[in-house]
Amino acid sequence: GAVVSQHPSWVICKSGTSVKIECRSLDFQATTMFWYRQFPKQSLMLMATSNEGSKATYEQGVEKDKFLINHASLTLSTLTVTSAHPEDSSFYICSASVGYSNQPQHFGDGTRLSIL
Amino acid sequence: TQLLEQSPQFLSIQEGENLTVYCNSSSVFSSLQWYRQEPGEGPVLLVTVVTGGEVKKLKRLTFQFGDARKDSSLHITAAQPGDTGLYLCAGDFTSSNTGKLIFGQGTTLQVKP
C-alpha cells in the first residue's frame, strides 16, 4: 500500500519551456503533498507544502511564481516549473501524506529535469 | 530554526563491517523517520520511531530513539554491498502538526565487496 506515482521520470527540454510534473497517490487519499528538490549526493530540500483545495505554502527562498503548485484533488498534485532555465535542472521529488503529525511521507520516484 | 545534524556524511567500508549513523537536534521530535534512497529513485521508508528510548530492528538494521527524543541512530551489522545508498533521517517536530519533515544532510554509504 501507500504507492505514490510521479510522472514524468525524466524530462529534457529547451530553456524557456514550462514543465509540469504530476504526483499521484494511487491507493490512499493524500491530504498533504510535499515537493522537494535534490542535488546530487545531497539531502532533500523542501520547496513547498501543498494541501488539497488550498494554496501551497512555500519555503523561504522558493519563488512561488516560478514553481506553481496545484493540489486540486486528494490524489493529485502538480508542480509546474515556469520558463525553465539551466539552473532549474535538478531532481524533483514529491511525497504524499495523510497530513497528520507522526505519519510517514510516501515518496514518488522523482523527476530528473534537464534544461538545455 | 529547527535543524537536524546527520553524521557522517560519507562512509566507505568493507563488506562485513559494522557502522553507525547519527542524527541529532537541539529540538524535541514528535517522531523521527529513517529513509534509504538509491540513485534515481525516491526515498523508501525504513522505520518510524515515536517513543523516547525506543529500539526497533529490521534484519541487520537497529534503530534507536534517544530518551529525550532529540537524537537517533541507525546501526548496521555486517554490512553488505546491497546496503549501499543514501540514508536520510527526518524529524517531525512537536511544533508542527502538518506532517512536515525536516531532513538531515544524509549519509552516503558505500559497502565494498
Tab-separated table of N, CA, C and O in Angstrom, chain A residues 3-87:
chain	number	residue	atom	x	y	z
A	3	VAL	N	1.274	3.812	-2.311
A	3	VAL	CA	2.078	3.997	-3.515
A	3	VAL	C	1.865	5.397	-4.063
A	3	VAL	O	0.732	5.871	-4.189
A	4	VAL	N	2.983	6.038	-4.368
A	4	VAL	CA	2.947	7.369	-4.963
A	4	VAL	C	3.606	7.298	-6.333
A	4	VAL	O	4.739	6.820	-6.461
A	5	SER	N	2.892	7.766	-7.330
A	5	SER	CA	3.396	7.742	-8.694
A	5	SER	C	3.756	9.150	-9.138
A	5	SER	O	2.952	10.082	-8.973
A	6	GLN	N	4.925	9.312	-9.690
A	6	GLN	CA	5.367	10.627	-10.153
A	6	GLN	C	5.680	10.515	-11.642
A	6	GLN	O	6.341	9.571	-12.097
A	7	HIS	N	5.229	11.509	-12.381
A	7	HIS	CA	5.381	11.456	-13.842
A	7	HIS	C	5.624	12.850	-14.403
A	7	HIS	O	4.981	13.807	-13.944
A	8	PRO	N	6.533	13.041	-15.366
A	8	PRO	CA	7.383	12.008	-15.954
A	8	PRO	C	8.590	11.715	-15.064
A	8	PRO	O	8.847	12.441	-14.113
A	9	SER	N	9.318	10.694	-15.397
A	9	SER	CA	10.505	10.362	-14.613
A	9	SER	C	11.731	11.101	-15.139
A	9	SER	O	12.714	11.281	-14.406
A	10	TRP	N	11.669	11.534	-16.402
A	10	TRP	CA	12.813	12.222	-16.997
A	10	TRP	C	12.303	13.218	-18.034
A	10	TRP	O	11.465	12.879	-18.857
A	11	VAL	N	12.793	14.439	-17.959
A	11	VAL	CA	12.411	15.468	-18.924
A	11	VAL	C	13.658	16.219	-19.382
A	11	VAL	O	14.451	16.661	-18.545
A	12	ILE	N	13.791	16.342	-20.689
A	12	ILE	CA	14.849	17.179	-21.262
A	12	ILE	C	14.154	18.185	-22.165
A	12	ILE	O	13.397	17.800	-23.047
A	13	CYS	N	14.389	19.471	-21.924
A	13	CYS	CA	13.728	20.465	-22.767
A	13	CYS	C	14.581	21.714	-22.893
A	13	CYS	O	15.585	21.884	-22.194
A	14	LYS	N	14.150	22.572	-23.793
A	14	LYS	CA	14.896	23.796	-24.074
A	14	LYS	C	14.619	24.865	-23.039
A	14	LYS	O	13.536	24.895	-22.428
A	15	SER	N	15.560	25.743	-22.883
A	15	SER	CA	15.405	26.871	-21.972
A	15	SER	C	14.194	27.710	-22.380
A	15	SER	O	13.962	27.951	-23.557
A	16	GLY	N	13.404	28.137	-21.396
A	16	GLY	CA	12.213	28.931	-21.661
A	16	GLY	C	10.934	28.125	-21.671
A	16	GLY	O	9.840	28.672	-21.617
A	17	THR	N	11.058	26.814	-21.707
A	17	THR	CA	9.899	25.923	-21.700
A	17	THR	C	9.345	25.808	-20.292
A	17	THR	O	10.085	25.864	-19.305
A	18	SER	N	8.033	25.635	-20.187
A	18	SER	CA	7.414	25.324	-18.904
A	18	SER	C	7.179	23.824	-18.819
A	18	SER	O	6.746	23.201	-19.794
A	19	VAL	N	7.456	23.260	-17.663
A	19	VAL	CA	7.390	21.806	-17.482
A	19	VAL	C	6.466	21.483	-16.320
A	19	VAL	O	6.595	22.060	-15.235
A	20	LYS	N	5.543	20.551	-16.548
A	20	LYS	CA	4.618	20.141	-15.494
A	20	LYS	C	4.957	18.739	-15.024
A	20	LYS	O	5.120	17.819	-15.822
A	21	ILE	N	5.019	18.584	-13.701
A	21	ILE	CA	5.293	17.288	-13.084
A	21	ILE	C	4.075	16.899	-12.257
A	21	ILE	O	3.563	17.715	-11.487
A	22	GLU	N	3.638	15.649	-12.414
A	22	GLU	CA	2.461	15.175	-11.681
A	22	GLU	C	2.850	14.232	-10.554
A	22	GLU	O	3.778	13.428	-10.697
A	23	CYS	N	2.115	14.312	-9.466
A	23	CYS	CA	2.322	13.433	-8.322
A	23	CYS	C	0.961	12.880	-7.918
A	23	CYS	O	0.056	13.649	-7.588
A	24	ARG	N	0.835	11.562	-7.965
A	24	ARG	CA	-0.437	10.914	-7.651
A	24	ARG	C	-0.280	9.894	-6.533
A	24	ARG	O	0.653	9.095	-6.540
A	25	SER	N	-1.201	9.945	-5.576
A	25	SER	CA	-1.278	8.870	-4.594
A	25	SER	C	-2.265	7.849	-5.145
A	25	SER	O	-3.408	8.173	-5.444
A	26	LEU	N	-1.803	6.620	-5.318
A	26	LEU	CA	-2.590	5.628	-6.055
A	26	LEU	C	-3.579	4.857	-5.181
A	26	LEU	O	-4.618	4.411	-5.673
A	27	ASP	N	-3.271	4.682	-3.918
A	27	ASP	CA	-4.134	3.816	-3.110
A	27	ASP	C	-4.492	4.445	-1.765
A	27	ASP	O	-4.931	3.744	-0.846
A	28	PHE	N	-4.323	5.754	-1.657
A	28	PHE	CA	-4.771	6.419	-0.429
A	28	PHE	C	-5.022	7.889	-0.757
A	28	PHE	O	-4.568	8.412	-1.771
A	29	GLN	N	-5.750	8.544	0.114
A	29	GLN	CA	-6.065	9.956	-0.086
A	29	GLN	C	-5.035	10.802	0.650
A	29	GLN	O	-4.882	10.668	1.870
A	30	ALA	N	-4.363	11.620	-0.095
A	30	ALA	CA	-3.279	12.422	0.454
A	30	ALA	C	-3.770	13.841	0.727
A	30	ALA	O	-3.890	14.648	-0.189
A	31	THR	N	-4.025	14.130	1.985
A	31	THR	CA	-4.429	15.485	2.339
A	31	THR	C	-3.318	16.476	2.048
A	31	THR	O	-3.572	17.610	1.659
A	32	THR	N	-2.097	16.020	2.250
A	32	THR	CA	-0.943	16.893	2.086
A	32	THR	C	0.076	16.254	1.164
A	32	THR	O	0.356	15.060	1.272
A	33	MET	N	0.602	17.064	0.268
A	33	MET	CA	1.707	16.617	-0.580
A	33	MET	C	2.852	17.605	-0.452
A	33	MET	O	2.630	18.798	-0.215
A	34	PHE	N	4.039	17.094	-0.557
A	34	PHE	CA	5.232	17.909	-0.394
A	34	PHE	C	6.065	17.820	-1.671
A	34	PHE	O	6.167	16.769	-2.298
A	35	TRP	N	6.698	18.917	-2.013
A	35	TRP	CA	7.595	18.942	-3.166
A	35	TRP	C	9.003	19.279	-2.703
A	35	TRP	O	9.207	20.242	-1.958
A	36	TYR	N	9.948	18.450	-3.158
A	36	TYR	CA	11.341	18.611	-2.780
A	36	TYR	C	12.208	18.753	-4.028
A	36	TYR	O	11.870	18.293	-5.113
A	37	ARG	N	13.373	19.339	-3.793
A	37	ARG	CA	14.391	19.409	-4.826
A	37	ARG	C	15.641	18.769	-4.239
A	37	ARG	O	15.937	18.949	-3.049
A	38	GLN	N	16.369	18.027	-5.060
A	38	GLN	CA	17.545	17.336	-4.559
A	38	GLN	C	18.693	17.460	-5.546
A	38	GLN	O	18.526	17.155	-6.728
A	39	PHE	N	19.842	17.892	-5.042
A	39	PHE	CA	21.054	17.948	-5.848
A	39	PHE	C	21.852	16.667	-5.622
A	39	PHE	O	21.683	15.998	-4.594
A	40	PRO	N	22.739	16.315	-6.581
A	40	PRO	CA	23.465	15.044	-6.491
A	40	PRO	C	24.153	14.828	-5.144
A	40	PRO	O	24.840	15.710	-4.631
A	41	LYS	N	23.922	13.674	-4.571
A	41	LYS	CA	24.529	13.236	-3.319
A	41	LYS	C	24.219	14.182	-2.156
A	41	LYS	O	24.985	14.240	-1.187
A	42	GLN	N	23.143	14.887	-2.251
A	42	GLN	CA	22.714	15.753	-1.158
A	42	GLN	C	21.332	15.344	-0.662
A	42	GLN	O	20.661	14.512	-1.268
A	43	SER	N	20.939	15.943	0.423
A	43	SER	CA	19.657	15.615	1.025
A	43	SER	C	18.519	16.316	0.283
A	43	SER	O	18.736	17.052	-0.673
A	44	LEU	N	17.315	16.073	0.740
A	44	LEU	CA	16.142	16.688	0.139
A	44	LEU	C	15.939	18.093	0.679
A	44	LEU	O	16.022	18.315	1.894
A	45	MET	N	15.628	19.013	-0.192
A	45	MET	CA	15.334	20.377	0.217
A	45	MET	C	13.851	20.635	-0.042
A	45	MET	O	13.398	20.585	-1.181
A	46	LEU	N	13.109	20.885	1.020
A	46	LEU	CA	11.674	21.112	0.880
A	46	LEU	C	11.421	22.422	0.150
A	46	LEU	O	11.972	23.464	0.512
A	47	MET	N	10.587	22.351	-0.883
A	47	MET	CA	10.237	23.555	-1.633
A	47	MET	C	8.903	24.113	-1.150
A	47	MET	O	8.767	25.320	-0.964
A	48	ALA	N	7.931	23.222	-0.990
A	48	ALA	CA	6.600	23.699	-0.639
A	48	ALA	C	5.756	22.564	-0.094
A	48	ALA	O	6.002	21.390	-0.373
A	49	THR	N	4.758	22.955	0.681
A	49	THR	CA	3.769	22.031	1.223
A	49	THR	C	2.438	22.357	0.587
A	49	THR	O	2.021	23.525	0.557
A	50	SER	N	1.791	21.332	0.078
A	50	SER	CA	0.566	21.532	-0.677
A	50	SER	C	-0.590	20.803	-0.005
A	50	SER	O	-0.517	19.599	0.221
A	51	ASN	N	-1.628	21.543	0.330
A	51	ASN	CA	-2.822	20.933	0.910
A	51	ASN	C	-3.966	20.990	-0.091
A	51	ASN	O	-4.152	22.005	-0.770
A	52	GLU	N	-4.706	19.923	-0.164
A	52	GLU	CA	-5.798	19.832	-1.131
A	52	GLU	C	-6.788	20.974	-0.963
A	52	GLU	O	-7.248	21.253	0.151
A	53	GLY	N	-7.024	21.664	-2.068
A	53	GLY	CA	-8.016	22.722	-2.077
A	53	GLY	C	-7.559	24.066	-1.553
A	53	GLY	O	-8.364	25.002	-1.477
A	54	SER	N	-6.295	24.188	-1.187
A	54	SER	CA	-5.817	25.489	-0.711
A	54	SER	C	-4.475	25.821	-1.347
A	54	SER	O	-3.853	24.979	-1.991
A	55	LYS	N	-4.047	27.053	-1.133
A	55	LYS	CA	-2.783	27.490	-1.726
A	55	LYS	C	-1.609	26.798	-1.044
A	55	LYS	O	-1.629	26.552	0.165
A	56	ALA	N	-0.583	26.542	-1.833
A	56	ALA	CA	0.607	25.903	-1.283
A	56	ALA	C	1.370	26.869	-0.385
A	56	ALA	O	1.324	28.089	-0.566
A	57	THR	N	2.072	26.309	0.578
A	57	THR	CA	2.948	27.075	1.459
A	57	THR	C	4.368	26.861	1.001
A	57	THR	O	4.870	25.723	1.043
A	58	TYR	N	5.031	27.933	0.582
A	58	TYR	CA	6.379	27.817	0.044
A	58	TYR	C	7.421	28.080	1.128
A	58	TYR	O	7.229	28.901	2.022
A	59	GLU	N	8.538	27.379	1.017
A	59	GLU	CA	9.649	27.604	1.926
A	59	GLU	C	10.381	28.889	1.529
A	59	GLU	O	10.298	29.347	0.376
A	60	GLN	N	11.080	29.415	2.486
A	60	GLN	CA	11.815	30.659	2.261
A	60	GLN	C	12.810	30.480	1.112
A	60	GLN	O	13.540	29.492	1.055
A	61	GLY	N	12.813	31.450	0.201
A	61	GLY	CA	13.753	31.413	-0.914
A	61	GLY	C	13.215	30.714	-2.145
A	61	GLY	O	13.874	30.731	-3.195
A	62	VAL	N	12.060	30.103	-2.069
A	62	VAL	CA	11.467	29.427	-3.225
A	62	VAL	C	10.467	30.369	-3.880
A	62	VAL	O	9.533	30.853	-3.232
A	63	GLU	N	10.666	30.626	-5.172
A	63	GLU	CA	9.803	31.576	-5.883
A	63	GLU	C	8.476	30.919	-6.252
A	63	GLU	O	8.430	30.002	-7.077
A	64	LYS	N	7.392	31.396	-5.690
A	64	LYS	CA	6.097	30.773	-5.952
A	64	LYS	C	5.617	31.007	-7.384
A	64	LYS	O	4.847	30.211	-7.924
A	65	ASP	N	6.067	32.094	-8.016
A	65	ASP	CA	5.667	32.340	-9.401
A	65	ASP	C	6.483	31.509	-10.379
A	65	ASP	O	6.100	31.345	-11.533
A	66	LYS	N	7.592	31.002	-9.912
A	66	LYS	CA	8.465	30.166	-10.725
A	66	LYS	C	8.028	28.699	-10.635
A	66	LYS	O	8.033	27.982	-11.620
A	67	PHE	N	7.660	28.306	-9.445
A	67	PHE	CA	7.271	26.923	-9.186
A	67	PHE	C	5.803	26.912	-8.758
A	67	PHE	O	5.481	27.090	-7.586
A	68	LEU	N	4.936	26.715	-9.744
A	68	LEU	CA	3.495	26.747	-9.499
A	68	LEU	C	3.017	25.377	-9.033
A	68	LEU	O	3.250	24.371	-9.680
A	69	ILE	N	2.296	25.368	-7.917
A	69	ILE	CA	1.799	24.122	-7.362
A	69	ILE	C	0.290	24.147	-7.295
A	69	ILE	O	-0.306	25.112	-6.832
A	70	ASN	N	-0.306	23.061	-7.772
A	70	ASN	CA	-1.745	22.905	-7.729
A	70	ASN	C	-2.077	21.562	-7.104
A	70	ASN	O	-1.496	20.538	-7.450
A	71	HIS	N	-2.989	21.565	-6.155
A	71	HIS	CA	-3.397	20.322	-5.473
A	71	HIS	C	-4.920	20.271	-5.516
A	71	HIS	O	-5.591	20.573	-4.546
A	72	ALA	N	-5.425	19.895	-6.691
A	72	ALA	CA	-6.858	20.007	-6.963
A	72	ALA	C	-7.684	18.876	-6.377
A	72	ALA	O	-8.893	19.007	-6.204
A	73	SER	N	-7.042	17.749	-6.072
A	73	SER	CA	-7.799	16.620	-5.527
A	73	SER	C	-6.958	15.921	-4.468
A	73	SER	O	-5.787	16.229	-4.293
A	74	LEU	N	-7.569	14.979	-3.775
A	74	LEU	CA	-6.865	14.267	-2.715
A	74	LEU	C	-5.867	13.247	-3.248
A	74	LEU	O	-5.180	12.588	-2.465
A	75	THR	N	-5.800	13.104	-4.560
A	75	THR	CA	-4.855	12.134	-5.115
A	75	THR	C	-3.906	12.730	-6.137
A	75	THR	O	-3.074	12.015	-6.697
A	76	LEU	N	-3.981	14.031	-6.378
A	76	LEU	CA	-3.142	14.620	-7.418
A	76	LEU	C	-2.643	16.002	-7.037
A	76	LEU	O	-3.412	16.879	-6.655
A	77	SER	N	-1.330	16.178	-7.168
A	77	SER	CA	-0.726	17.497	-7.053
A	77	SER	C	0.207	17.677	-8.243
A	77	SER	O	0.812	16.702	-8.714
A	78	THR	N	0.307	18.900	-8.738
A	78	THR	CA	1.211	19.152	-9.857
A	78	THR	C	2.155	20.294	-9.519
A	78	THR	O	1.789	21.234	-8.797
A	79	LEU	N	3.367	20.168	-10.037
A	79	LEU	CA	4.376	21.221	-9.927
A	79	LEU	C	4.726	21.656	-11.337
A	79	LEU	O	5.109	20.813	-12.163
A	80	THR	N	4.560	22.932	-11.624
A	80	THR	CA	4.927	23.460	-12.930
A	80	THR	C	6.120	24.389	-12.776
A	80	THR	O	6.032	25.379	-12.039
A	81	VAL	N	7.202	24.049	-13.442
A	81	VAL	CA	8.385	24.912	-13.472
A	81	VAL	C	8.210	25.823	-14.676
A	81	VAL	O	8.260	25.377	-15.830
A	82	THR	N	7.962	27.090	-14.410
A	82	THR	CA	7.657	28.006	-15.492
A	82	THR	C	8.924	28.617	-16.068
A	82	THR	O	9.875	28.930	-15.337
A	83	SER	N	8.941	28.766	-17.402
A	83	SER	CA	10.077	29.359	-18.110
A	83	SER	C	11.402	28.829	-17.540
A	83	SER	O	12.216	29.586	-16.997
A	84	ALA	N	11.554	27.524	-17.656
A	84	ALA	CA	12.708	26.871	-17.020
A	84	ALA	C	14.024	27.288	-17.667
A	84	ALA	O	14.109	27.510	-18.877
A	85	HIS	N	15.046	27.391	-16.834
A	85	HIS	CA	16.389	27.725	-17.291
A	85	HIS	C	17.359	26.661	-16.787
A	85	HIS	O	17.023	25.862	-15.896
A	86	PRO	N	18.571	26.615	-17.329
A	86	PRO	CA	19.508	25.555	-16.931
A	86	PRO	C	19.708	25.421	-15.425
A	86	PRO	O	19.887	24.305	-14.923
A	87	GLU	N	19.645	26.525	-14.706
A	87	GLU	CA	19.838	26.453	-13.247
A	87	GLU	C	18.678	25.761	-12.526
A	87	GLU	O	18.785	25.436	-11.337
